[in-house]
Amino acid sequence: MMKIKTNEHYSNLKQSYLFSEIAKRVQAYKTAHPDADVIRLGIGDVTLPLPQTVVEAMHRAVDEMGVQETFRGYAPDFGYDFLRQAIAGHYASFGVTVSPEEIFISDGAKSDVGNFVDILGDNTVLIPDPVYPVYLDSNLMSGRTVRFLTGNEENGFLPMPDGLEEMPYVIYLCSPNNPTGALYSLDQLRQWVSFANRTGSLIIYDAAYEAFISGTEPHSVYAVAEARTCAVEICSFSKTAGFTGTRCAWTVVPPELKTVDGVSLQALWGRRQATKFNWVPYIVQRGAEAALSEEGMHECMEHISYYMENAALLADLFRKKGITFFGGVSSPYIWLKCPGGMKSWEFFDYLLNRVQIVGTPGEGFGAAGEGYFRLTSFGSRESTVEAVRRLDALL
């Protein structure tokens, strides 16, 4: 028998990760009903293939890797310059200035959200509830003290700093929010940035769904210029360009971010990544660069429009049924109130067993998500239309 010790903080986690539990329940249902046509609107995975511009760029990169003169081995620290420059150009397209030197390429927003905790000390952490589970789990793994910012119908699932004790925090914000689809306005971001700068707090801003924003709402926390002294931003190609299986993302860490004793968070993050991360392959980075080209973004937005049309089909049904919901406008998610006062997992089982539709129980995103349910618009048009037909007959 081993006599080693494990990280005791892992005992504070739920027994099963949310999406692992969903997969287990769906598999059990499929085993009992092998002929069932299950429609999966639970996990936020894309279904459309990579944009053609991306595919062509990756093919060219593969050819380069097969020739001595253009072969590349390890990627440079923090990503290739061509991709960092393309991302800086992407920010400029919506009026935000970010320099390539403060952009760090990674294999996913999930990775960076979870890993950024590595460079932070024992600070009190503020996490929205409901929100993506990795925020909470990664901090519990590190033994951090976590407090929750409750989102609800009254505040539109957009908690604000009103009433918070004036002390330094690590603050997680996600806009558009996963799972609720709620989107912070520029004025609301100004209030958060003002609070963070006033209290010496750090905002970790998850902008993974910024490409879905319609209208004039901010695509970046750096739309507030003062955010450079209090915020890092994490974004991803997963939903924008369909890279869920290809893996590429980035984190922006401005040089202005300094701790009370003068330590640079940019330098710490660079040191952490250089030690623990082996970078994104050249082929993938060329594909990501192509996604941000004029033609690539046009193709990406066509895909996003397709998914948002799916969201509109679901939203129209719930309006027709008089069911309260959020999202579906600047977000690929529909966050609905479970009908008949059902609990989240109760509604999950109800949909799976009655109409073979899989969604995500709101309780899995936090206690404030109990009684709500997330459906994704990332399915095919055919499966979404069929899901709407089944739901229309059931609800």
Tab-separated table of N, CA, C and O in Angstrom, residues 313-390:
chain	number	residue	atom	x	y	z
A	313	LEU	N	-34.938	29.380	-33.285
A	313	LEU	CA	-35.992	28.367	-33.356
A	313	LEU	C	-36.410	27.916	-31.963
A	313	LEU	O	-37.600	27.794	-31.654
A	314	LEU	N	-35.423	27.682	-31.099
A	314	LEU	CA	-35.719	27.283	-29.731
A	314	LEU	C	-36.398	28.418	-28.966
A	314	LEU	O	-37.379	28.203	-28.239
A	315	ALA	N	-35.878	29.640	-29.134
A	315	ALA	CA	-36.445	30.789	-28.422
A	315	ALA	C	-37.899	31.027	-28.822
A	315	ALA	O	-38.753	31.313	-27.966
A	316	ASP	N	-38.187	30.904	-30.108
A	316	ASP	CA	-39.571	31.112	-30.574
A	316	ASP	C	-40.515	30.105	-29.932
A	316	ASP	O	-41.659	30.442	-29.572
A	317	LEU	N	-40.061	28.866	-29.779
A	317	LEU	CA	-40.898	27.852	-29.148
A	317	LEU	C	-41.205	28.217	-27.704
A	317	LEU	O	-42.365	28.135	-27.266
A	318	PHE	N	-40.190	28.640	-26.951
A	318	PHE	CA	-40.413	28.931	-25.540
A	318	PHE	C	-41.265	30.185	-25.355
A	318	PHE	O	-42.028	30.283	-24.390
A	319	ARG	N	-41.145	31.132	-26.275
A	319	ARG	CA	-42.061	32.288	-26.233
A	319	ARG	C	-43.497	31.810	-26.451
A	319	ARG	O	-44.427	32.238	-25.750
A	320	LYS	N	-43.679	30.962	-27.428
A	320	LYS	CA	-45.007	30.414	-27.738
A	320	LYS	C	-45.595	29.684	-26.538
A	320	LYS	O	-46.800	29.782	-26.256
A	321	LYS	N	-44.740	28.971	-25.794
A	321	LYS	CA	-45.195	28.187	-24.652
A	321	LYS	C	-45.274	29.020	-23.369
A	321	LYS	O	-45.728	28.514	-22.336
A	322	GLY	N	-44.837	30.271	-23.420
A	322	GLY	CA	-44.862	31.112	-22.227
A	322	GLY	C	-43.856	30.692	-21.177
A	322	GLY	O	-44.060	30.932	-19.979
A	323	ILE	N	-42.753	30.079	-21.605
A	323	ILE	CA	-41.712	29.628	-20.681
A	323	ILE	C	-40.632	30.694	-20.576
A	323	ILE	O	-40.111	31.171	-21.589
A	324	THR	N	-40.311	31.103	-19.367
A	324	THR	CA	-39.289	32.121	-19.139
A	324	THR	C	-37.914	31.595	-19.551
A	324	THR	O	-37.533	30.470	-19.197
A	325	PHE	N	-37.180	32.406	-20.304
A	325	PHE	CA	-35.828	31.999	-20.700
A	325	PHE	C	-34.955	33.229	-20.884
A	325	PHE	O	-35.443	34.352	-21.046
A	326	PHE	N	-33.653	33.012	-20.883
A	326	PHE	CA	-32.647	34.038	-21.124
A	326	PHE	C	-31.720	33.531	-22.222
A	326	PHE	O	-31.698	32.352	-22.554
A	327	GLY	N	-30.912	34.437	-22.779
A	327	GLY	CA	-29.958	34.047	-23.811
A	327	GLY	C	-30.608	33.929	-25.170
A	327	GLY	O	-31.726	34.401	-25.408
A	328	GLY	N	-29.870	33.296	-26.102
A	328	GLY	CA	-30.385	33.077	-27.445
A	328	GLY	C	-30.288	34.281	-28.356
A	328	GLY	O	-30.751	34.225	-29.490
A	329	VAL	N	-29.683	35.390	-27.892
A	329	VAL	CA	-29.543	36.597	-28.717
A	329	VAL	C	-28.066	36.832	-29.020
A	329	VAL	O	-27.640	36.781	-30.163
A	330	SER	N	-27.272	37.071	-28.007
A	330	SER	CA	-25.825	37.215	-28.182
A	330	SER	C	-25.107	36.008	-27.609
A	330	SER	O	-23.969	36.092	-27.142
A	331	SER	N	-25.782	34.890	-27.644
A	331	SER	CA	-25.260	33.663	-27.051
A	331	SER	C	-25.869	32.453	-27.738
A	331	SER	O	-27.049	32.482	-28.111
A	332	PRO	N	-25.104	31.370	-27.885
A	332	PRO	CA	-25.649	30.150	-28.477
A	332	PRO	C	-26.438	29.302	-27.486
A	332	PRO	O	-26.841	28.189	-27.805
A	333	TYR	N	-26.651	29.815	-26.269
A	333	TYR	CA	-27.336	29.050	-25.248
A	333	TYR	C	-28.700	29.637	-24.922
A	333	TYR	O	-28.881	30.859	-24.894
A	334	ILE	N	-29.648	28.744	-24.656
A	334	ILE	CA	-30.960	29.094	-24.118
A	334	ILE	C	-30.979	28.634	-22.668
A	334	ILE	O	-30.735	27.455	-22.369
A	335	TRP	N	-31.232	29.570	-21.772
A	335	TRP	CA	-31.267	29.296	-20.334
A	335	TRP	C	-32.725	29.442	-19.902
A	335	TRP	O	-33.242	30.539	-19.787
A	336	LEU	N	-33.409	28.319	-19.711
A	336	LEU	CA	-34.848	28.370	-19.477
A	336	LEU	C	-35.208	27.941	-18.071
A	336	LEU	O	-34.486	27.169	-17.425
A	337	LYS	N	-36.319	28.461	-17.613
A	337	LYS	CA	-36.839	28.085	-16.308
A	337	LYS	C	-37.595	26.772	-16.461
A	337	LYS	O	-38.480	26.653	-17.315
A	338	CYS	N	-37.248	25.796	-15.649
A	338	CYS	CA	-37.888	24.493	-15.769
A	338	CYS	C	-39.389	24.620	-15.533
A	338	CYS	O	-39.818	25.206	-14.527
A	339	PRO	N	-40.211	24.114	-16.435
A	339	PRO	CA	-41.668	24.249	-16.284
A	339	PRO	C	-42.197	23.421	-15.118
A	339	PRO	O	-41.602	22.418	-14.720
A	340	GLY	N	-43.306	23.887	-14.585
A	340	GLY	CA	-43.979	23.139	-13.525
A	340	GLY	C	-43.216	23.054	-12.235
A	340	GLY	O	-43.492	22.174	-11.405
A	341	GLY	N	-42.254	23.953	-12.038
A	341	GLY	CA	-41.488	23.943	-10.797
A	341	GLY	C	-40.554	22.761	-10.655
A	341	GLY	O	-40.103	22.446	-9.536
A	342	MET	N	-40.213	22.110	-11.768
A	342	MET	CA	-39.309	20.963	-11.705
A	342	MET	C	-37.910	21.387	-11.279
A	342	MET	O	-37.475	22.497	-11.552
A	343	LYS	N	-37.194	20.470	-10.620
A	343	LYS	CA	-35.782	20.656	-10.348
A	343	LYS	C	-34.989	20.371	-11.624
A	343	LYS	O	-35.487	19.732	-12.559
A	344	SER	N	-33.737	20.830	-11.656
A	344	SER	CA	-32.934	20.747	-12.875
A	344	SER	C	-32.717	19.308	-13.339
A	344	SER	O	-32.926	18.981	-14.516
A	345	TRP	N	-32.249	18.435	-12.436
A	345	TRP	CA	-32.000	17.051	-12.827
A	345	TRP	C	-33.297	16.305	-13.075
A	345	TRP	O	-33.353	15.373	-13.898
A	346	GLU	N	-34.370	16.707	-12.410
A	346	GLU	CA	-35.684	16.119	-12.674
A	346	GLU	C	-36.118	16.421	-14.109
A	346	GLU	O	-36.614	15.538	-14.830
A	347	PHE	N	-35.891	17.664	-14.539
A	347	PHE	CA	-36.249	18.049	-15.904
A	347	PHE	C	-35.338	17.348	-16.911
A	347	PHE	O	-35.782	16.961	-18.001
A	348	PHE	N	-34.073	17.164	-16.552
A	348	PHE	CA	-33.151	16.418	-17.407
A	348	PHE	C	-33.697	15.023	-17.687
A	348	PHE	O	-33.772	14.575	-18.846
A	349	ASP	N	-34.067	14.309	-16.628
A	349	ASP	CA	-34.588	12.954	-16.787
A	349	ASP	C	-35.912	12.952	-17.538
A	349	ASP	O	-36.188	12.041	-18.342
A	350	TYR	N	-36.722	13.958	-17.284
A	350	TYR	CA	-38.023	14.080	-17.956
A	350	TYR	C	-37.840	14.194	-19.471
A	350	TYR	O	-38.487	13.474	-20.247
A	351	LEU	N	-36.945	15.073	-19.912
A	351	LEU	CA	-36.719	15.251	-21.342
A	351	LEU	C	-36.084	14.011	-21.968
A	351	LEU	O	-36.453	13.595	-23.071
A	352	LEU	N	-35.112	13.425	-21.276
A	352	LEU	CA	-34.430	12.259	-21.825
A	352	LEU	C	-35.396	11.088	-21.987
A	352	LEU	O	-35.422	10.414	-23.028
A	353	ASN	N	-36.206	10.847	-20.986
A	353	ASN	CA	-37.087	9.687	-21.015
A	353	ASN	C	-38.341	9.898	-21.856
A	353	ASN	O	-38.827	8.942	-22.469
A	354	ARG	N	-38.822	11.111	-21.930
A	354	ARG	CA	-40.063	11.352	-22.671
A	354	ARG	C	-39.833	11.659	-24.146
A	354	ARG	O	-40.595	11.199	-25.005
A	355	VAL	N	-38.802	12.462	-24.455
A	355	VAL	CA	-38.608	12.865	-25.862
A	355	VAL	C	-37.169	12.690	-26.336
A	355	VAL	O	-36.803	13.173	-27.408
A	356	GLN	N	-36.346	12.029	-25.543
A	356	GLN	CA	-34.971	11.692	-25.929
A	356	GLN	C	-34.163	12.939	-26.317
A	356	GLN	O	-33.441	12.955	-27.307
A	357	ILE	N	-34.285	13.986	-25.518
A	357	ILE	CA	-33.503	15.214	-25.696
A	357	ILE	C	-32.603	15.393	-24.484
A	357	ILE	O	-33.043	15.259	-23.339
A	358	VAL	N	-31.337	15.681	-24.749
A	358	VAL	CA	-30.361	15.890	-23.678
A	358	VAL	C	-30.030	17.376	-23.581
A	358	VAL	O	-29.681	18.018	-24.572
A	359	GLY	N	-30.155	17.921	-22.383
A	359	GLY	CA	-29.717	19.282	-22.099
A	359	GLY	C	-28.797	19.262	-20.889
A	359	GLY	O	-28.305	18.204	-20.483
A	360	THR	N	-28.568	20.420	-20.282
A	360	THR	CA	-27.676	20.505	-19.124
A	360	THR	C	-28.431	21.083	-17.936
A	360	THR	O	-28.954	22.206	-18.017
A	361	PRO	N	-28.523	20.346	-16.829
A	361	PRO	CA	-29.220	20.847	-15.633
A	361	PRO	C	-28.537	22.095	-15.073
A	361	PRO	O	-27.316	22.121	-14.882
A	362	GLY	N	-29.310	23.118	-14.799
A	362	GLY	CA	-28.755	24.369	-14.295
A	362	GLY	C	-28.042	24.226	-12.978
A	362	GLY	O	-27.082	24.956	-12.688
A	363	GLU	N	-28.462	23.276	-12.145
A	363	GLU	CA	-27.831	23.076	-10.849
A	363	GLU	C	-26.366	22.732	-10.988
A	363	GLU	O	-25.558	23.018	-10.098
A	364	GLY	N	-25.990	22.154	-12.134
A	364	GLY	CA	-24.592	21.814	-12.366
A	364	GLY	C	-23.696	23.020	-12.537
A	364	GLY	O	-22.464	22.901	-12.483
A	365	PHE	N	-24.286	24.187	-12.759
A	365	PHE	CA	-23.520	25.425	-12.902
A	365	PHE	C	-23.496	26.243	-11.620
A	365	PHE	O	-22.984	27.363	-11.611
A	366	GLY	N	-24.064	25.697	-10.536
A	366	GLY	CA	-24.078	26.401	-9.266
A	366	GLY	C	-25.456	26.349	-8.634
A	366	GLY	O	-26.467	26.080	-9.297
A	367	ALA	N	-25.498	26.623	-7.330
A	367	ALA	CA	-26.762	26.530	-6.595
A	367	ALA	C	-27.833	27.454	-7.168
A	367	ALA	O	-29.020	27.121	-7.175
A	368	ALA	N	-27.428	28.627	-7.672
A	368	ALA	CA	-28.397	29.579	-8.227
A	368	ALA	C	-28.980	29.083	-9.546
A	368	ALA	O	-29.953	29.655	-10.048
A	369	GLY	N	-28.385	28.025	-10.122
A	369	GLY	CA	-28.917	27.464	-11.351
A	369	GLY	C	-30.001	26.430	-11.132
A	369	GLY	O	-30.612	25.963	-12.103
A	370	GLU	N	-30.263	26.066	-9.888
A	370	GLU	CA	-31.311	25.097	-9.614
A	370	GLU	C	-32.653	25.617	-10.126
A	370	GLU	O	-32.999	26.787	-9.921
A	371	GLY	N	-33.380	24.752	-10.808
A	371	GLY	CA	-34.665	25.139	-11.377
A	371	GLY	C	-34.556	25.702	-12.784
A	371	GLY	O	-35.576	26.088	-13.368
A	372	TYR	N	-33.322	25.732	-13.318
A	372	TYR	CA	-33.101	26.212	-14.693
A	372	TYR	C	-32.429	25.114	-15.508
A	372	TYR	O	-31.943	24.109	-14.955
A	373	PHE	N	-32.379	25.331	-16.811
A	373	PHE	CA	-31.889	24.305	-17.719
A	373	PHE	C	-31.260	24.967	-18.931
A	373	PHE	O	-31.787	25.963	-19.447
A	374	ARG	N	-30.104	24.449	-19.381
A	374	ARG	CA	-29.421	25.017	-20.547
A	374	ARG	C	-29.572	24.107	-21.759
A	374	ARG	O	-29.314	22.901	-21.678
A	375	LEU	N	-29.982	24.710	-22.867
A	375	LEU	CA	-29.987	24.031	-24.158
A	375	LEU	C	-29.037	24.764	-25.083
A	375	LEU	O	-28.951	25.993	-25.055
A	376	THR	N	-28.320	24.008	-25.910
A	376	THR	CA	-27.370	24.606	-26.827
A	376	THR	C	-27.927	24.638	-28.245
A	376	THR	O	-28.718	23.776	-28.627
A	377	SER	N	-27.507	25.626	-29.005
A	377	SER	CA	-27.919	25.738	-30.409
A	377	SER	C	-26.844	25.207	-31.350
A	377	SER	O	-26.895	25.445	-32.556
A	378	PHE	N	-25.863	24.466	-30.820
A	378	PHE	CA	-24.752	23.980	-31.636
A	378	PHE	C	-25.068	22.696	-32.405
A	378	PHE	O	-24.198	22.141	-33.068
A	379	GLY	N	-26.291	22.212	-32.310
A	379	GLY	CA	-26.652	21.029	-33.067
A	379	GLY	C	-26.836	21.343	-34.546
A	379	GLY	O	-26.738	22.493	-34.988
A	380	SER	N	-27.118	20.308	-35.332
A	380	SER	CA	-27.434	20.527	-36.745
A	380	SER	C	-28.810	21.164	-36.864
A	380	SER	O	-29.611	21.133	-35.918
A	381	ARG	N	-29.096	21.749	-38.031
A	381	ARG	CA	-30.420	22.337	-38.239
A	381	ARG	C	-31.493	21.255	-38.137
A	381	ARG	O	-32.561	21.469	-37.530
A	382	GLU	N	-31.211	20.092	-38.721
A	382	GLU	CA	-32.196	19.006	-38.720
A	382	GLU	C	-32.510	18.550	-37.292
A	382	GLU	O	-33.684	18.366	-36.937
A	383	SER	N	-31.476	18.386	-36.468
A	383	SER	CA	-31.715	17.928	-35.102
A	383	SER	C	-32.409	19.002	-34.270
A	383	SER	O	-33.242	18.692	-33.409
A	384	THR	N	-32.096	20.268	-34.528
A	384	THR	CA	-32.749	21.348	-33.795
A	384	THR	C	-34.224	21.429	-34.156
A	384	THR	O	-35.091	21.588	-33.274
A	385	VAL	N	-34.540	21.336	-35.437
A	385	VAL	CA	-35.938	21.358	-35.876
A	385	VAL	C	-36.702	20.188	-35.257
A	385	VAL	O	-37.835	20.344	-34.782
A	386	GLU	N	-36.079	19.017	-35.243
A	386	GLU	CA	-36.734	17.852	-34.655
A	386	GLU	C	-36.912	18.031	-33.139
A	386	GLU	O	-37.953	17.652	-32.578
A	387	ALA	N	-35.915	18.626	-32.475
A	387	ALA	CA	-36.039	18.883	-31.038
A	387	ALA	C	-37.180	19.845	-30.758
A	387	ALA	O	-37.960	19.644	-29.801
A	388	VAL	N	-37.314	20.866	-31.571
A	388	VAL	CA	-38.409	21.823	-31.404
A	388	VAL	C	-39.753	21.114	-31.590
A	388	VAL	O	-40.708	21.343	-30.823
A	389	ARG	N	-39.846	20.228	-32.559
A	389	ARG	CA	-41.095	19.489	-32.783
A	389	ARG	C	-41.438	18.636	-31.558
A	389	ARG	O	-42.589	18.624	-31.096
A	390	ARG	N	-40.436	17.945	-31.023
A	390	ARG	CA	-40.691	17.089	-29.863
A	390	ARG	C	-41.065	17.919	-28.639
A	390	ARG	O	-41.994	17.562	-27.877
